[in-house]
Amino acid sequence: MNKKPKIKLQLSTTDKILELISWVLLFGLWVLALTQYSELPETIVTHYNLKGEADAYGSKKTLFFLPVLATLIGVGLTLLTKYPHTYNNYPVDITPSNAEFQYKNATRMLRYLKLSVLLIFGALTYQTLKNDPIDDLGLWFIPFTLILIFIPIINFIVKAKKP
């Protein structure tokens, strides 16, 4: 296995904006959960099926599962962006001549994925806080989620394979 070069990447303006938006969304997710918690009934929706219909209920304490998980994912993806030379899933061989481009491409994908996950968790938290059993997520939610997750990945692969 060839050893990938280590490069200290400078954040572009786009990368800084993606980071800022992600952290603002995460902060907002916590604020929303903390400020609305006392207004919730003791039992809330904890799961939706593929049709977007509520199919499981639990204690209102489970509301904090989404912000906690979003925080872990957000911090984890942020840490990963600092070590692109450790990734083993590049679709091309990493060489000294292409390392900077490939690392920037990979870290940008992770930033978009982090933003996507936070948007998805924000939508789920908002829906949970509405606590309206008649108003489900709807059929739009699964395609929305898949699009948010797969577009950055496909974009990364296409860009990575360009000469």
PDB file of C-alpha atoms in Angstrom:
ATOM      1  CA  MET A   1       0.000   0.000   0.000  1.00  0.00           C
ATOM      2  CA  ASN A   2       1.453   3.376  -0.931  1.00  0.00           C
ATOM      3  CA  LYS A   3       1.833   5.932   1.836  1.00  0.00           C
ATOM      4  CA  LYS A   4      -0.337   8.975   1.220  1.00  0.00           C
ATOM      5  CA  PRO A   5       1.300  12.386   1.563  1.00  0.00           C
ATOM      6  CA  LYS A   6       0.310  14.509   4.548  1.00  0.00           C
ATOM      7  CA  ILE A   7      -0.783  18.004   3.553  1.00  0.00           C
ATOM      8  CA  LYS A   8      -2.080  20.807   5.743  1.00  0.00           C
ATOM      9  CA  LEU A   9      -5.164  22.052   3.872  1.00  0.00           C
ATOM     10  CA  GLN A  10      -6.301  25.645   4.014  1.00  0.00           C
ATOM     11  CA  LEU A  11     -10.047  26.076   4.328  1.00  0.00           C
ATOM     12  CA  SER A  12     -11.645  27.825   1.393  1.00  0.00           C
ATOM     13  CA  THR A  13     -14.432  30.337   1.884  1.00  0.00           C
ATOM     14  CA  THR A  14     -16.950  27.648   0.906  1.00  0.00           C
ATOM     15  CA  ASP A  15     -15.514  25.263   3.505  1.00  0.00           C
ATOM     16  CA  LYS A  16     -15.706  27.939   6.196  1.00  0.00           C
ATOM     17  CA  ILE A  17     -19.326  28.721   5.272  1.00  0.00           C
ATOM     18  CA  LEU A  18     -20.268  25.012   5.347  1.00  0.00           C
ATOM     19  CA  GLU A  19     -18.649  24.647   8.775  1.00  0.00           C
ATOM     20  CA  LEU A  20     -20.397  27.753  10.095  1.00  0.00           C
ATOM     21  CA  ILE A  21     -23.819  26.696   8.806  1.00  0.00           C
ATOM     22  CA  SER A  22     -23.347  23.198  10.255  1.00  0.00           C
ATOM     23  CA  TRP A  23     -22.424  24.457  13.708  1.00  0.00           C
ATOM     24  CA  VAL A  24     -25.254  27.011  13.688  1.00  0.00           C
ATOM     25  CA  LEU A  25     -27.698  24.211  12.749  1.00  0.00           C
ATOM     26  CA  LEU A  26     -26.356  21.995  15.522  1.00  0.00           C
ATOM     27  CA  PHE A  27     -26.642  24.821  18.034  1.00  0.00           C
ATOM     28  CA  GLY A  28     -30.187  25.518  16.808  1.00  0.00           C
ATOM     29  CA  LEU A  29     -31.088  21.843  17.143  1.00  0.00           C
ATOM     30  CA  TRP A  30     -30.055  21.919  20.804  1.00  0.00           C
ATOM     31  CA  VAL A  31     -31.816  25.225  21.454  1.00  0.00           C
ATOM     32  CA  LEU A  32     -35.008  23.913  19.872  1.00  0.00           C
ATOM     33  CA  ALA A  33     -34.941  20.695  21.885  1.00  0.00           C
ATOM     34  CA  LEU A  34     -34.078  22.388  25.178  1.00  0.00           C
ATOM     35  CA  THR A  35     -36.575  25.238  24.874  1.00  0.00           C
ATOM     36  CA  GLN A  36     -39.489  23.077  23.705  1.00  0.00           C
ATOM     37  CA  TYR A  37     -38.926  20.063  25.961  1.00  0.00           C
ATOM     38  CA  SER A  38     -41.122  21.278  28.818  1.00  0.00           C
ATOM     39  CA  GLU A  39     -44.049  21.830  26.418  1.00  0.00           C
ATOM     40  CA  LEU A  40     -44.087  18.228  25.224  1.00  0.00           C
ATOM     41  CA  PRO A  41     -46.432  15.573  26.564  1.00  0.00           C
ATOM     42  CA  GLU A  42     -44.816  12.645  28.381  1.00  0.00           C
ATOM     43  CA  THR A  43     -45.140  10.412  25.278  1.00  0.00           C
ATOM     44  CA  ILE A  44     -43.812  11.456  21.860  1.00  0.00           C
ATOM     45  CA  VAL A  45     -43.169   9.888  18.451  1.00  0.00           C
ATOM     46  CA  THR A  46     -39.819   8.088  18.420  1.00  0.00           C
ATOM     47  CA  HIS A  47     -39.868   6.457  14.983  1.00  0.00           C
ATOM     48  CA  TYR A  48     -41.413   6.786  11.530  1.00  0.00           C
ATOM     49  CA  ASN A  49     -41.884   4.003   8.971  1.00  0.00           C
ATOM     50  CA  LEU A  50     -40.888   4.221   5.306  1.00  0.00           C
ATOM     51  CA  LYS A  51     -44.172   5.937   4.469  1.00  0.00           C
ATOM     52  CA  GLY A  52     -43.312   8.662   6.975  1.00  0.00           C
ATOM     53  CA  GLU A  53     -46.021   7.542   9.384  1.00  0.00           C
ATOM     54  CA  ALA A  54     -45.401   7.496  13.130  1.00  0.00           C
ATOM     55  CA  ASP A  55     -45.029   3.864  14.224  1.00  0.00           C
ATOM     56  CA  ALA A  56     -43.354   4.005  17.650  1.00  0.00           C
ATOM     57  CA  TYR A  57     -43.745   6.144  20.735  1.00  0.00           C
ATOM     58  CA  GLY A  58     -41.699   6.697  23.864  1.00  0.00           C
ATOM     59  CA  SER A  59     -40.758   9.031  26.667  1.00  0.00           C
ATOM     60  CA  LYS A  60     -40.211  12.679  25.844  1.00  0.00           C
ATOM     61  CA  LYS A  61     -36.634  12.217  27.123  1.00  0.00           C
ATOM     62  CA  THR A  62     -35.906  10.402  23.856  1.00  0.00           C
ATOM     63  CA  LEU A  63     -36.114  13.801  22.133  1.00  0.00           C
ATOM     64  CA  PHE A  64     -32.487  14.350  23.141  1.00  0.00           C
ATOM     65  CA  PHE A  65     -31.302  11.294  21.233  1.00  0.00           C
ATOM     66  CA  LEU A  66     -31.254  13.269  17.964  1.00  0.00           C
ATOM     67  CA  PRO A  67     -29.210  16.253  19.231  1.00  0.00           C
ATOM     68  CA  VAL A  68     -26.769  13.923  20.998  1.00  0.00           C
ATOM     69  CA  LEU A  69     -26.351  11.760  17.895  1.00  0.00           C
ATOM     70  CA  ALA A  70     -26.080  14.865  15.677  1.00  0.00           C
ATOM     71  CA  THR A  71     -23.362  16.220  17.963  1.00  0.00           C
ATOM     72  CA  LEU A  72     -21.396  12.958  17.842  1.00  0.00           C
ATOM     73  CA  ILE A  73     -21.673  12.775  14.051  1.00  0.00           C
ATOM     74  CA  GLY A  74     -20.845  16.473  13.640  1.00  0.00           C
ATOM     75  CA  VAL A  75     -17.764  16.283  15.845  1.00  0.00           C
ATOM     76  CA  GLY A  76     -16.713  12.977  14.269  1.00  0.00           C
ATOM     77  CA  LEU A  77     -16.975  14.292  10.708  1.00  0.00           C
ATOM     78  CA  THR A  78     -15.172  17.483  11.703  1.00  0.00           C
ATOM     79  CA  LEU A  79     -12.302  15.442  13.135  1.00  0.00           C
ATOM     80  CA  LEU A  80     -12.195  13.301   9.990  1.00  0.00           C
ATOM     81  CA  THR A  81     -11.727  16.391   7.812  1.00  0.00           C
ATOM     82  CA  LYS A  82      -8.452  17.034   9.631  1.00  0.00           C
ATOM     83  CA  TYR A  83      -6.923  13.704   8.545  1.00  0.00           C
ATOM     84  CA  PRO A  84      -7.725  13.114   4.855  1.00  0.00           C
ATOM     85  CA  HIS A  85      -4.460  11.213   4.361  1.00  0.00           C
ATOM     86  CA  THR A  86      -5.827   8.420   6.582  1.00  0.00           C
ATOM     87  CA  TYR A  87      -8.854   7.622   4.404  1.00  0.00           C
ATOM     88  CA  ASN A  88      -8.673   4.353   2.507  1.00  0.00           C
ATOM     89  CA  ASN A  89     -11.695   4.882   0.285  1.00  0.00           C
ATOM     90  CA  TYR A  90     -10.455   7.203  -2.457  1.00  0.00           C
ATOM     91  CA  PRO A  91     -11.616   6.056  -5.900  1.00  0.00           C
ATOM     92  CA  VAL A  92      -8.142   6.829  -7.318  1.00  0.00           C
ATOM     93  CA  ASP A  93      -4.593   6.310  -6.112  1.00  0.00           C
ATOM     94  CA  ILE A  94      -3.311   9.251  -4.096  1.00  0.00           C
ATOM     95  CA  THR A  95      -0.022  10.636  -5.348  1.00  0.00           C
ATOM     96  CA  PRO A  96       1.953  13.737  -4.376  1.00  0.00           C
ATOM     97  CA  SER A  97       0.643  15.460  -7.524  1.00  0.00           C
ATOM     98  CA  ASN A  98      -3.064  14.812  -6.895  1.00  0.00           C
ATOM     99  CA  ALA A  99      -3.145  14.659  -3.075  1.00  0.00           C
ATOM    100  CA  GLU A 100      -4.189  18.260  -2.453  1.00  0.00           C
ATOM    101  CA  PHE A 101      -7.084  18.099  -4.933  1.00  0.00           C
ATOM    102  CA  GLN A 102      -8.271  14.696  -3.691  1.00  0.00           C
ATOM    103  CA  TYR A 103      -8.044  15.719  -0.018  1.00  0.00           C
ATOM    104  CA  LYS A 104      -9.962  18.942  -0.628  1.00  0.00           C
ATOM    105  CA  ASN A 105     -12.593  17.028  -2.579  1.00  0.00           C
ATOM    106  CA  ALA A 106     -12.957  14.404   0.170  1.00  0.00           C
ATOM    107  CA  THR A 107     -13.118  16.912   3.027  1.00  0.00           C
ATOM    108  CA  ARG A 108     -15.673  19.004   1.118  1.00  0.00           C
ATOM    109  CA  MET A 109     -17.808  15.882   0.711  1.00  0.00           C
ATOM    110  CA  LEU A 110     -17.630  15.260   4.461  1.00  0.00           C
ATOM    111  CA  ARG A 111     -18.682  18.847   5.156  1.00  0.00           C
ATOM    112  CA  TYR A 112     -21.690  18.490   2.860  1.00  0.00           C
ATOM    113  CA  LEU A 113     -22.570  15.170   4.500  1.00  0.00           C
ATOM    114  CA  LYS A 114     -22.352  16.758   7.943  1.00  0.00           C
ATOM    115  CA  LEU A 115     -24.659  19.549   6.807  1.00  0.00           C
ATOM    116  CA  SER A 116     -27.035  16.970   5.274  1.00  0.00           C
ATOM    117  CA  VAL A 117     -27.192  14.907   8.466  1.00  0.00           C
ATOM    118  CA  LEU A 118     -27.884  18.027  10.519  1.00  0.00           C
ATOM    119  CA  LEU A 119     -30.682  19.076   8.167  1.00  0.00           C
ATOM    120  CA  ILE A 120     -32.227  15.608   8.369  1.00  0.00           C
ATOM    121  CA  PHE A 121     -31.971  15.526  12.165  1.00  0.00           C
ATOM    122  CA  GLY A 122     -33.369  19.053  12.319  1.00  0.00           C
ATOM    123  CA  ALA A 123     -36.394  18.002  10.250  1.00  0.00           C
ATOM    124  CA  LEU A 124     -36.949  14.957  12.472  1.00  0.00           C
ATOM    125  CA  THR A 125     -36.645  17.019  15.641  1.00  0.00           C
ATOM    126  CA  TYR A 126     -39.033  19.637  14.301  1.00  0.00           C
ATOM    127  CA  GLN A 127     -41.563  16.962  13.360  1.00  0.00           C
ATOM    128  CA  THR A 128     -41.221  15.344  16.769  1.00  0.00           C
ATOM    129  CA  LEU A 129     -41.762  18.685  18.505  1.00  0.00           C
ATOM    130  CA  LYS A 130     -44.923  19.304  16.482  1.00  0.00           C
ATOM    131  CA  ASN A 131     -46.208  16.134  18.163  1.00  0.00           C
ATOM    132  CA  ASP A 132     -49.155  15.875  15.796  1.00  0.00           C
ATOM    133  CA  PRO A 133     -49.998  12.202  15.160  1.00  0.00           C
ATOM    134  CA  ILE A 134     -52.062  13.137  12.105  1.00  0.00           C
ATOM    135  CA  ASP A 135     -49.262  15.167  10.495  1.00  0.00           C
ATOM    136  CA  ASP A 136     -46.677  12.534   9.538  1.00  0.00           C
ATOM    137  CA  LEU A 137     -43.353  13.058   7.801  1.00  0.00           C
ATOM    138  CA  GLY A 138     -44.922  12.076   4.499  1.00  0.00           C
ATOM    139  CA  LEU A 139     -43.588  10.210   1.498  1.00  0.00           C
ATOM    140  CA  TRP A 140     -41.238  13.089   0.632  1.00  0.00           C
ATOM    141  CA  PHE A 141     -38.911  12.439   3.580  1.00  0.00           C
ATOM    142  CA  ILE A 142     -37.123   9.273   2.380  1.00  0.00           C
ATOM    143  CA  PRO A 143     -36.304  10.674  -1.105  1.00  0.00           C
ATOM    144  CA  PHE A 144     -35.254  13.967   0.543  1.00  0.00           C
ATOM    145  CA  THR A 145     -32.930  12.060   2.886  1.00  0.00           C
ATOM    146  CA  LEU A 146     -31.443   9.908   0.127  1.00  0.00           C
ATOM    147  CA  ILE A 147     -30.850  12.917  -2.113  1.00  0.00           C
ATOM    148  CA  LEU A 148     -29.166  14.866   0.688  1.00  0.00           C
ATOM    149  CA  ILE A 149     -26.843  11.971   1.438  1.00  0.00           C
ATOM    150  CA  PHE A 150     -26.044  10.602  -2.009  1.00  0.00           C
ATOM    151  CA  ILE A 151     -25.540  13.807  -4.006  1.00  0.00           C
ATOM    152  CA  PRO A 152     -22.355  14.761  -2.102  1.00  0.00           C
ATOM    153  CA  ILE A 153     -21.029  11.200  -2.399  1.00  0.00           C
ATOM    154  CA  ILE A 154     -21.724  10.936  -6.132  1.00  0.00           C
ATOM    155  CA  ASN A 155     -20.277  14.406  -6.684  1.00  0.00           C
ATOM    156  CA  PHE A 156     -17.121  13.380  -4.782  1.00  0.00           C
ATOM    157  CA  ILE A 157     -16.655  10.225  -6.882  1.00  0.00           C
ATOM    158  CA  VAL A 158     -17.226  12.037 -10.196  1.00  0.00           C
ATOM    159  CA  LYS A 159     -14.809  14.832  -9.291  1.00  0.00           C
ATOM    160  CA  ALA A 160     -12.206  12.423  -7.933  1.00  0.00           C
ATOM    161  CA  LYS A 161     -12.112  10.441 -11.174  1.00  0.00           C
ATOM    162  CA  LYS A 162     -11.692  13.484 -13.417  1.00  0.00           C
ATOM    163  CA  PRO A 163      -8.131  13.785 -14.716  1.00  0.00           C
TER     164      PRO A 163
END
